[in-house]
Protein backbone atom coordinates (compact mmCIF):
# COMPACT_ATOMS: atom_id res chain seq x y z
CA UNK A 1 0.00 0.00 0.00
CA UNK A 2 1.79 3.12 -1.29
CA UNK A 3 0.91 6.56 0.06
CA UNK A 4 2.61 9.94 0.17
CA UNK A 5 2.18 10.93 3.83
CA UNK A 6 1.70 7.63 5.64
CA UNK A 7 3.54 4.31 5.62
CA UNK A 8 1.36 1.23 5.81
CA UNK A 9 2.48 -2.31 6.56
CA UNK A 10 -0.52 -4.67 6.54
CA UNK A 11 1.67 -7.54 7.79
CA UNK A 12 3.81 -5.75 10.39
CA UNK A 13 3.32 -8.74 12.70
CA UNK A 14 1.03 -11.72 12.20
CA UNK A 15 -2.51 -10.25 12.11
CA UNK A 16 -1.24 -6.78 13.06
CA UNK A 17 -1.03 -3.85 10.65
CA UNK A 18 0.96 -0.66 11.24
CA UNK A 19 0.07 2.78 9.93
CA UNK A 20 2.82 5.34 10.49
CA UNK A 21 2.24 9.06 10.02
CA UNK A 22 5.13 10.24 7.90
CA UNK A 23 5.51 14.04 7.75
CA UNK A 24 8.36 14.27 10.28
CA UNK A 25 9.49 17.80 9.32
CA UNK A 26 5.99 19.14 10.00
CA UNK A 27 5.59 17.12 13.22
CA UNK A 28 3.10 14.95 11.33
CA UNK A 29 0.66 17.84 10.86
CA UNK A 30 -2.51 16.38 9.40
CA UNK A 31 -3.12 17.85 5.96
CA UNK A 32 -6.14 16.89 3.87
CA UNK A 33 -4.21 14.41 1.72
CA UNK A 34 -2.83 12.62 4.77
CA UNK A 35 -6.32 12.20 6.22
CA UNK A 36 -7.66 10.92 2.90
CA UNK A 37 -4.82 8.41 2.81
CA UNK A 38 -5.58 7.39 6.39
CA UNK A 39 -9.23 6.86 5.48
CA UNK A 40 -8.29 4.72 2.47
CA UNK A 41 -5.67 2.71 4.37
CA UNK A 42 -8.03 1.91 7.24
CA UNK A 43 -10.82 0.93 4.83
CA UNK A 44 -8.44 -1.44 3.01
CA UNK A 45 -7.11 -2.92 6.26
CA UNK A 46 -10.71 -3.40 7.42
CA UNK A 47 -11.33 -5.48 4.27
CA UNK A 48 -8.16 -7.55 4.71
CA UNK A 49 -9.08 -10.76 6.56
CA UNK A 50 -5.49 -11.31 7.64
CA UNK A 51 -5.55 -8.12 9.73
CA UNK A 52 -7.09 -8.33 13.21
CA UNK A 53 -5.71 -5.22 14.87
CA UNK A 54 -4.32 -1.93 13.58
CA UNK A 55 -1.69 0.28 15.24
CA UNK A 56 -1.42 3.96 14.29
CA UNK A 57 1.78 5.69 15.29
CA UNK A 58 3.95 8.71 14.55
CA UNK A 59 7.60 9.09 15.51
CA UNK A 60 9.45 9.84 18.77
CA UNK A 61 8.97 13.61 18.43
CA UNK A 62 5.30 13.68 17.47
CA UNK A 63 2.27 11.51 17.04
CA UNK A 64 0.76 14.55 15.30
CA UNK A 65 0.91 18.27 16.15
CA UNK A 66 -2.61 18.89 14.85
CA UNK A 67 -4.34 19.78 11.64
CA UNK A 68 -2.08 21.54 9.13
CA UNK A 69 -2.24 25.20 10.14
CA UNK A 70 -0.49 26.38 6.97
CA UNK A 71 -3.07 24.62 4.84
CA UNK A 72 -5.95 26.11 6.87
CA UNK A 73 -4.63 29.62 7.35
CA UNK A 74 -6.38 31.33 4.44
CA UNK A 75 -9.56 29.22 4.41
CA UNK A 76 -12.99 30.82 4.54
CA UNK A 77 -15.97 29.16 6.26
CA UNK A 78 -17.38 28.31 2.82
CA UNK A 79 -14.08 26.66 1.74
CA UNK A 80 -14.33 24.45 4.81
CA UNK A 81 -17.96 23.68 4.14
CA UNK A 82 -17.15 22.65 0.56
CA UNK A 83 -14.06 20.61 1.45
CA UNK A 84 -16.09 18.85 4.16
CA UNK A 85 -12.87 17.47 5.58
CA UNK A 86 -14.47 15.97 8.65
CA UNK A 87 -16.36 13.48 6.50
CA UNK A 88 -13.00 11.67 6.35
CA UNK A 89 -12.91 11.59 10.15
CA UNK A 90 -16.44 10.19 10.30
CA UNK A 91 -15.31 7.34 8.00
CA UNK A 92 -12.19 6.69 10.09
CA UNK A 93 -14.38 6.43 13.18
CA UNK A 94 -16.32 3.67 11.43
CA UNK A 95 -13.28 1.35 11.22
CA UNK A 96 -14.54 -2.03 12.39
CA UNK A 97 -11.26 -3.51 13.57
CA UNK A 98 -9.67 -2.37 16.82
CA UNK A 99 -7.22 0.50 16.41
CA UNK A 100 -4.46 1.29 18.91
CA UNK A 101 -2.71 4.67 18.94
CA UNK A 102 0.95 4.36 19.95
CA UNK A 103 1.85 7.91 20.98
CA UNK A 104 5.16 9.60 21.60
CA UNK A 105 5.89 13.33 21.75
CA UNK A 106 3.29 15.89 20.69
CA UNK A 107 -0.29 14.71 20.40
CA UNK A 108 -2.10 17.98 19.87
CA UNK A 109 -5.26 19.40 18.32
CA UNK A 110 -6.30 17.13 15.45
CA UNK A 111 -3.53 14.75 16.59
CA UNK A 112 -5.17 14.34 19.99
CA UNK A 113 -8.53 14.03 18.23
CA UNK A 114 -7.13 11.31 15.96
CA UNK A 115 -5.76 9.44 18.98
CA UNK A 116 -9.16 9.74 20.67
CA UNK A 117 -10.77 8.29 17.54
CA UNK A 118 -8.66 5.17 18.14
CA UNK A 119 -9.93 2.55 20.60
CA UNK A 120 -6.90 2.35 22.87
CA UNK A 121 -3.96 4.68 23.50
CA UNK A 122 -0.50 3.61 24.64
CA UNK A 123 1.80 6.53 25.42
CA UNK A 124 5.50 7.07 25.92
CA UNK A 125 6.44 9.03 29.07
CA UNK A 126 7.40 11.98 26.85
CA UNK A 127 3.94 12.21 25.22
CA UNK A 128 2.04 15.49 25.56
CA UNK A 129 -1.69 15.72 24.96
CA UNK A 130 -3.52 18.96 24.27
CA UNK A 131 -6.15 20.93 22.38
CA UNK A 132 -4.26 24.20 21.75
CA UNK A 133 -6.57 25.49 18.98
CA UNK A 134 -7.70 28.35 21.22
CA UNK A 135 -4.22 29.89 20.88
CA UNK A 136 -4.81 30.10 17.13
CA UNK A 137 -8.08 31.95 17.57
CA UNK A 138 -10.16 28.87 16.79
CA UNK A 139 -11.47 25.81 18.64
CA UNK A 140 -11.28 22.03 18.15
CA UNK A 141 -13.19 20.86 15.08
CA UNK A 142 -12.57 17.12 14.77
CA UNK A 143 -14.37 15.98 17.89
CA UNK A 144 -12.19 17.59 20.57
CA UNK A 145 -14.94 19.29 22.52
CA UNK A 146 -17.21 16.24 22.31
CA UNK A 147 -14.92 13.21 22.76
CA UNK A 148 -12.56 14.82 25.25
CA UNK A 149 -15.42 15.95 27.50
CA UNK A 150 -17.03 12.51 27.43
CA UNK A 151 -13.73 10.91 28.42
CA UNK A 152 -12.09 13.30 30.93
CA UNK A 153 -15.17 15.18 32.16
CA UNK A 154 -16.17 18.83 31.98
CA UNK A 155 -13.62 20.37 34.35
CA UNK A 156 -10.48 19.14 32.65
CA UNK A 157 -11.93 19.38 29.13
CA UNK A 158 -12.84 23.03 29.74
CA UNK A 159 -9.35 23.74 31.06
CA UNK A 160 -7.67 22.07 28.11
CA UNK A 161 -9.94 23.63 25.48
CA UNK A 162 -10.06 27.13 27.01
CA UNK A 163 -6.38 27.47 28.00
CA UNK A 164 -4.69 25.07 25.58
CA UNK A 165 -2.69 23.53 28.43
CA UNK A 166 -0.90 20.27 27.57
CA UNK A 167 -1.25 17.18 29.75
CA UNK A 168 1.72 14.98 30.53
CA UNK A 169 1.29 11.30 29.79
CA UNK A 170 0.90 10.61 33.52
CA UNK A 171 -1.85 13.23 33.83
CA UNK A 172 -3.58 11.85 30.74
CA UNK A 173 -3.49 8.40 32.32
CA UNK A 174 -4.99 9.68 35.59
CA UNK A 175 -7.71 11.48 33.62
CA UNK A 176 -8.65 8.26 31.79
CA UNK A 177 -7.67 9.63 28.40
CA UNK A 178 -5.14 6.87 27.74
CA UNK A 179 -4.60 3.23 28.69
CA UNK A 180 -0.95 3.01 29.64
CA UNK A 181 2.27 5.01 30.02
CA UNK A 182 5.56 3.26 29.41
CA UNK A 183 9.21 4.30 29.02
CA UNK A 184 9.90 6.05 25.70
CA UNK A 185 11.95 3.18 24.29
CA UNK A 186 9.12 0.64 24.47
CA UNK A 187 5.89 2.49 23.59
CA UNK A 188 5.58 0.76 20.22
CA UNK A 189 6.53 -2.63 21.69
CA UNK A 190 3.83 -2.16 24.32
CA UNK A 191 1.25 -1.37 21.62
CA UNK A 192 2.33 -4.48 19.72
CA UNK A 193 1.94 -6.51 22.93
CA UNK A 194 -1.63 -5.29 23.35
CA UNK A 195 -2.38 -5.80 19.65
CA UNK A 196 -1.11 -9.40 19.91
CA UNK A 197 -3.48 -10.05 22.82
CA UNK A 198 -6.41 -8.64 20.87
CA UNK A 199 -5.39 -10.49 17.70
CA UNK A 200 -5.69 -13.74 19.63
CA UNK A 201 -9.40 -13.18 20.27
CA UNK A 202 -12.29 -13.99 17.96
CA UNK A 203 -12.34 -11.34 15.24
CA UNK A 204 -16.14 -11.54 15.21
CA UNK A 205 -16.46 -11.06 18.97
CA UNK A 206 -13.87 -8.29 18.85
CA UNK A 207 -15.80 -6.54 16.12
CA UNK A 208 -19.11 -6.81 17.95
CA UNK A 209 -17.58 -5.85 21.28
CA UNK A 210 -15.94 -2.77 19.80
CA UNK A 211 -19.19 -1.79 18.09
CA UNK A 212 -21.08 -2.19 21.35
CA UNK A 213 -18.67 -0.14 23.45
CA UNK A 214 -18.72 2.64 20.86
CA UNK A 215 -22.51 2.70 20.82
CA UNK A 216 -22.37 4.27 24.29
CA UNK A 217 -20.76 7.35 22.86
CA UNK A 218 -23.20 7.75 20.00
CA UNK A 219 -26.11 8.99 21.98
CA UNK A 220 -26.26 12.63 21.11
CA UNK A 221 -22.70 12.65 19.76
CA UNK A 222 -23.47 13.37 16.11
CA UNK A 223 -25.62 16.28 17.16
CA UNK A 224 -22.69 17.57 19.22
CA UNK A 225 -20.23 17.07 16.36
CA UNK A 226 -22.49 18.89 13.90
CA UNK A 227 -22.82 21.76 16.33
CA UNK A 228 -19.07 21.87 16.93
CA UNK A 229 -18.41 21.76 13.17
CA UNK A 230 -20.57 24.79 12.41
CA UNK A 231 -18.86 26.70 15.22
CA UNK A 232 -15.45 25.61 13.92
CA UNK A 233 -16.35 27.01 10.48
CA UNK A 234 -17.61 30.17 12.15
CA UNK A 235 -14.16 30.75 13.72
CA UNK A 236 -12.82 31.27 10.20
CA UNK A 237 -15.06 34.32 9.82
CA UNK A 238 -13.03 36.09 12.54
CA UNK A 239 -10.00 38.34 12.24
CA UNK A 240 -8.58 36.56 15.27
CA UNK A 241 -8.29 33.29 13.31
CA UNK A 242 -6.32 35.05 10.58
CA UNK A 243 -4.14 36.76 13.19
CA UNK A 244 -3.62 33.59 15.24
CA UNK A 245 -2.52 31.51 12.29
CA UNK A 246 -0.46 34.30 10.70
CA UNK A 247 1.36 34.81 14.01
CA UNK A 248 2.07 31.09 14.22
CA UNK A 249 3.61 31.07 10.75
CA UNK A 250 5.61 34.26 11.51
CA UNK A 251 6.74 32.77 14.84
CA UNK A 252 5.45 35.66 17.00
CA UNK A 253 2.81 36.16 19.68
CA UNK A 254 -0.67 36.82 18.25
CA UNK A 255 -2.65 39.94 19.11
CA UNK A 256 -6.28 38.91 19.43
CA UNK A 257 -8.90 41.62 19.15
CA UNK A 258 -12.13 39.76 19.73
CA UNK A 259 -13.67 40.19 16.26
N1 LIG B 1 0.52 22.69 11.17
C1 LIG B 1 1.47 23.01 10.28
N2 LIG B 1 2.78 23.01 10.59
C2 LIG B 1 3.13 22.66 11.85
C3 LIG B 1 2.18 22.32 12.82
C4 LIG B 1 0.81 22.33 12.43
N3 LIG B 1 -0.17 21.98 13.27
N4 LIG B 1 2.82 22.06 13.98
C5 LIG B 1 4.12 22.20 13.73
N5 LIG B 1 4.32 22.57 12.44
C6 LIG B 1 5.58 22.84 11.76
C7 LIG B 1 6.16 24.18 12.20
O1 LIG B 1 5.58 25.24 11.47
C8 LIG B 1 7.62 23.98 11.89
O2 LIG B 1 7.82 24.15 10.50
P1 LIG B 1 9.07 25.06 9.96
O3 LIG B 1 10.27 24.26 10.39
O4 LIG B 1 8.84 25.07 8.50
O5 LIG B 1 8.97 26.37 10.66
C9 LIG B 1 7.85 22.49 12.21
O6 LIG B 1 6.55 21.89 12.17
C10 LIG B 1 8.42 22.27 13.59
O7 LIG B 1 7.62 22.95 14.56
P2 LIG B 1 8.19 24.02 15.62
O8 LIG B 1 9.40 24.68 15.08
O9 LIG B 1 7.06 24.89 16.03
O10 LIG B 1 8.61 22.99 16.78
P3 LIG B 1 8.68 23.30 18.34
O11 LIG B 1 9.34 22.10 18.94
O12 LIG B 1 9.29 24.63 18.61
O13 LIG B 1 7.16 23.37 18.83
C11 LIG B 1 4.86 22.62 18.93
C12 LIG B 1 6.36 22.23 18.74
C13 LIG B 1 4.62 23.12 20.35
C14 LIG B 1 4.06 21.35 18.69
C15 LIG B 1 4.49 23.73 17.90
O14 LIG B 1 4.92 23.33 16.62
C16 LIG B 1 3.04 24.02 17.84
O15 LIG B 1 2.51 24.71 18.70
N6 LIG B 1 2.35 23.49 16.79
C17 LIG B 1 0.96 23.76 16.56
C18 LIG B 1 0.07 22.99 17.52
C19 LIG B 1 -1.37 23.36 17.27
O16 LIG B 1 -1.77 24.49 17.45
N7 LIG B 1 -2.17 22.36 16.86
C20 LIG B 1 -3.58 22.57 16.56
C21 LIG B 1 -3.76 22.80 15.07
S1 LIG B 1 -5.42 23.28 14.65
C22 LIG B 1 -6.33 21.84 14.68
O17 LIG B 1 -5.82 20.77 14.92
C23 LIG B 1 -7.81 22.02 14.36
C24 LIG B 1 -8.64 20.82 14.52
O18 LIG B 1 -9.18 20.54 15.56
C25 LIG B 1 -8.93 19.97 13.36
Short mmCIF file of N, CA and C and ligand atoms in Angstrom, two decimals, residues 25-27 29 65-70 72 86 106 108-110 113 132-133 136 138 140-142 232 248 251, ligand 1:
data_model
loop_
_atom_site.label_atom_id
_atom_site.label_comp_id
_atom_site.label_asym_id
_atom_site.label_seq_id
_atom_site.Cartn_x
_atom_site.Cartn_y
_atom_site.Cartn_z
N UNK A 25 9.05 16.39 9.25
CA UNK A 25 9.49 17.80 9.32
C UNK A 25 8.38 18.70 9.84
N UNK A 26 7.15 18.33 9.57
CA UNK A 26 5.99 19.14 10.00
C UNK A 26 5.36 18.56 11.26
N UNK A 27 6.11 17.77 12.00
CA UNK A 27 5.59 17.12 13.22
C UNK A 27 4.30 16.36 12.94
N UNK A 29 1.88 17.04 10.98
CA UNK A 29 0.66 17.84 10.86
C UNK A 29 -0.27 17.17 9.84
N UNK A 65 1.05 16.97 15.49
CA UNK A 65 0.91 18.27 16.15
C UNK A 65 -0.35 19.01 15.69
N UNK A 66 -1.32 18.26 15.18
CA UNK A 66 -2.61 18.89 14.85
C UNK A 66 -2.87 18.97 13.37
N UNK A 67 -4.03 19.54 13.04
CA UNK A 67 -4.34 19.78 11.64
C UNK A 67 -3.30 20.76 11.08
N UNK A 68 -3.12 20.73 9.77
CA UNK A 68 -2.08 21.54 9.13
C UNK A 68 -2.49 23.02 9.10
N UNK A 69 -1.88 23.79 9.98
CA UNK A 69 -2.24 25.20 10.14
C UNK A 69 -1.96 25.98 8.85
N UNK A 70 -0.85 25.65 8.20
CA UNK A 70 -0.49 26.38 6.97
C UNK A 70 -1.51 26.13 5.88
N UNK A 72 -4.65 25.53 6.46
CA UNK A 72 -5.95 26.11 6.87
C UNK A 72 -5.96 27.63 6.90
N UNK A 86 -14.20 16.84 7.51
CA UNK A 86 -14.47 15.97 8.65
C UNK A 86 -15.27 14.73 8.26
N UNK A 106 4.47 15.04 20.76
CA UNK A 106 3.29 15.89 20.69
C UNK A 106 2.07 15.14 20.14
N UNK A 108 -1.40 16.71 19.65
CA UNK A 108 -2.10 17.98 19.87
C UNK A 108 -3.19 18.24 18.84
N UNK A 109 -4.20 18.99 19.25
CA UNK A 109 -5.26 19.40 18.32
C UNK A 109 -5.83 18.19 17.59
N UNK A 110 -5.81 18.25 16.25
CA UNK A 110 -6.30 17.13 15.45
C UNK A 110 -5.56 15.84 15.75
N UNK A 113 -7.21 14.49 18.68
CA UNK A 113 -8.53 14.03 18.23
C UNK A 113 -8.42 12.72 17.46
N UNK A 132 -4.72 22.80 21.69
CA UNK A 132 -4.26 24.20 21.75
C UNK A 132 -4.89 25.12 20.71
N UNK A 133 -5.97 24.68 20.05
CA UNK A 133 -6.57 25.49 18.98
C UNK A 133 -6.91 26.91 19.42
N UNK A 136 -4.80 29.70 18.54
CA UNK A 136 -4.81 30.10 17.13
C UNK A 136 -6.04 30.94 16.81
N UNK A 138 -9.07 29.77 17.19
CA UNK A 138 -10.16 28.87 16.79
C UNK A 138 -10.46 27.91 17.94
N UNK A 140 -11.37 23.37 18.77
CA UNK A 140 -11.28 22.03 18.15
C UNK A 140 -12.44 21.80 17.18
N UNK A 141 -12.14 21.07 16.09
CA UNK A 141 -13.19 20.86 15.08
C UNK A 141 -13.36 19.41 14.67
N UNK A 142 -12.48 18.53 15.18
CA UNK A 142 -12.57 17.12 14.77
C UNK A 142 -12.98 16.25 15.96
N UNK A 232 -16.83 25.64 14.42
CA UNK A 232 -15.45 25.61 13.92
C UNK A 232 -15.38 26.44 12.63
N UNK A 248 1.39 32.39 14.09
CA UNK A 248 2.07 31.09 14.22
C UNK A 248 3.11 30.94 13.12
N UNK A 251 6.04 33.07 13.58
CA UNK A 251 6.74 32.77 14.84
C UNK A 251 6.75 33.96 15.80
N1 LIG B 1 0.52 22.69 11.17
C1 LIG B 1 1.47 23.01 10.28
N2 LIG B 1 2.78 23.01 10.59
C2 LIG B 1 3.13 22.66 11.85
C3 LIG B 1 2.18 22.32 12.82
C4 LIG B 1 0.81 22.33 12.43
N3 LIG B 1 -0.17 21.98 13.27
N4 LIG B 1 2.82 22.06 13.98
C5 LIG B 1 4.12 22.20 13.73
N5 LIG B 1 4.32 22.57 12.44
C6 LIG B 1 5.58 22.84 11.76
C7 LIG B 1 6.16 24.18 12.20
O1 LIG B 1 5.58 25.24 11.47
C8 LIG B 1 7.62 23.98 11.89
O2 LIG B 1 7.82 24.15 10.50
P1 LIG B 1 9.07 25.06 9.96
O3 LIG B 1 10.27 24.26 10.39
O4 LIG B 1 8.84 25.07 8.50
O5 LIG B 1 8.97 26.37 10.66
C9 LIG B 1 7.85 22.49 12.21
O6 LIG B 1 6.55 21.89 12.17
C10 LIG B 1 8.42 22.27 13.59
O7 LIG B 1 7.62 22.95 14.56
P2 LIG B 1 8.19 24.02 15.62
O8 LIG B 1 9.40 24.68 15.08
O9 LIG B 1 7.06 24.89 16.03
O10 LIG B 1 8.61 22.99 16.78
P3 LIG B 1 8.68 23.30 18.34
O11 LIG B 1 9.34 22.10 18.94
O12 LIG B 1 9.29 24.63 18.61
O13 LIG B 1 7.16 23.37 18.83
C11 LIG B 1 4.86 22.62 18.93
C12 LIG B 1 6.36 22.23 18.74
C13 LIG B 1 4.62 23.12 20.35
C14 LIG B 1 4.06 21.35 18.69
C15 LIG B 1 4.49 23.73 17.90
O14 LIG B 1 4.92 23.33 16.62
C16 LIG B 1 3.04 24.02 17.84
O15 LIG B 1 2.51 24.71 18.70
N6 LIG B 1 2.35 23.49 16.79
C17 LIG B 1 0.96 23.76 16.56
C18 LIG B 1 0.07 22.99 17.52
C19 LIG B 1 -1.37 23.36 17.27
O16 LIG B 1 -1.77 24.49 17.45
N7 LIG B 1 -2.17 22.36 16.86
C20 LIG B 1 -3.58 22.57 16.56
C21 LIG B 1 -3.76 22.80 15.07
S1 LIG B 1 -5.42 23.28 14.65
C22 LIG B 1 -6.33 21.84 14.68
O17 LIG B 1 -5.82 20.77 14.92
C23 LIG B 1 -7.81 22.02 14.36
C24 LIG B 1 -8.64 20.82 14.52
O18 LIG B 1 -9.18 20.54 15.56
C25 LIG B 1 -8.93 19.97 13.36
#
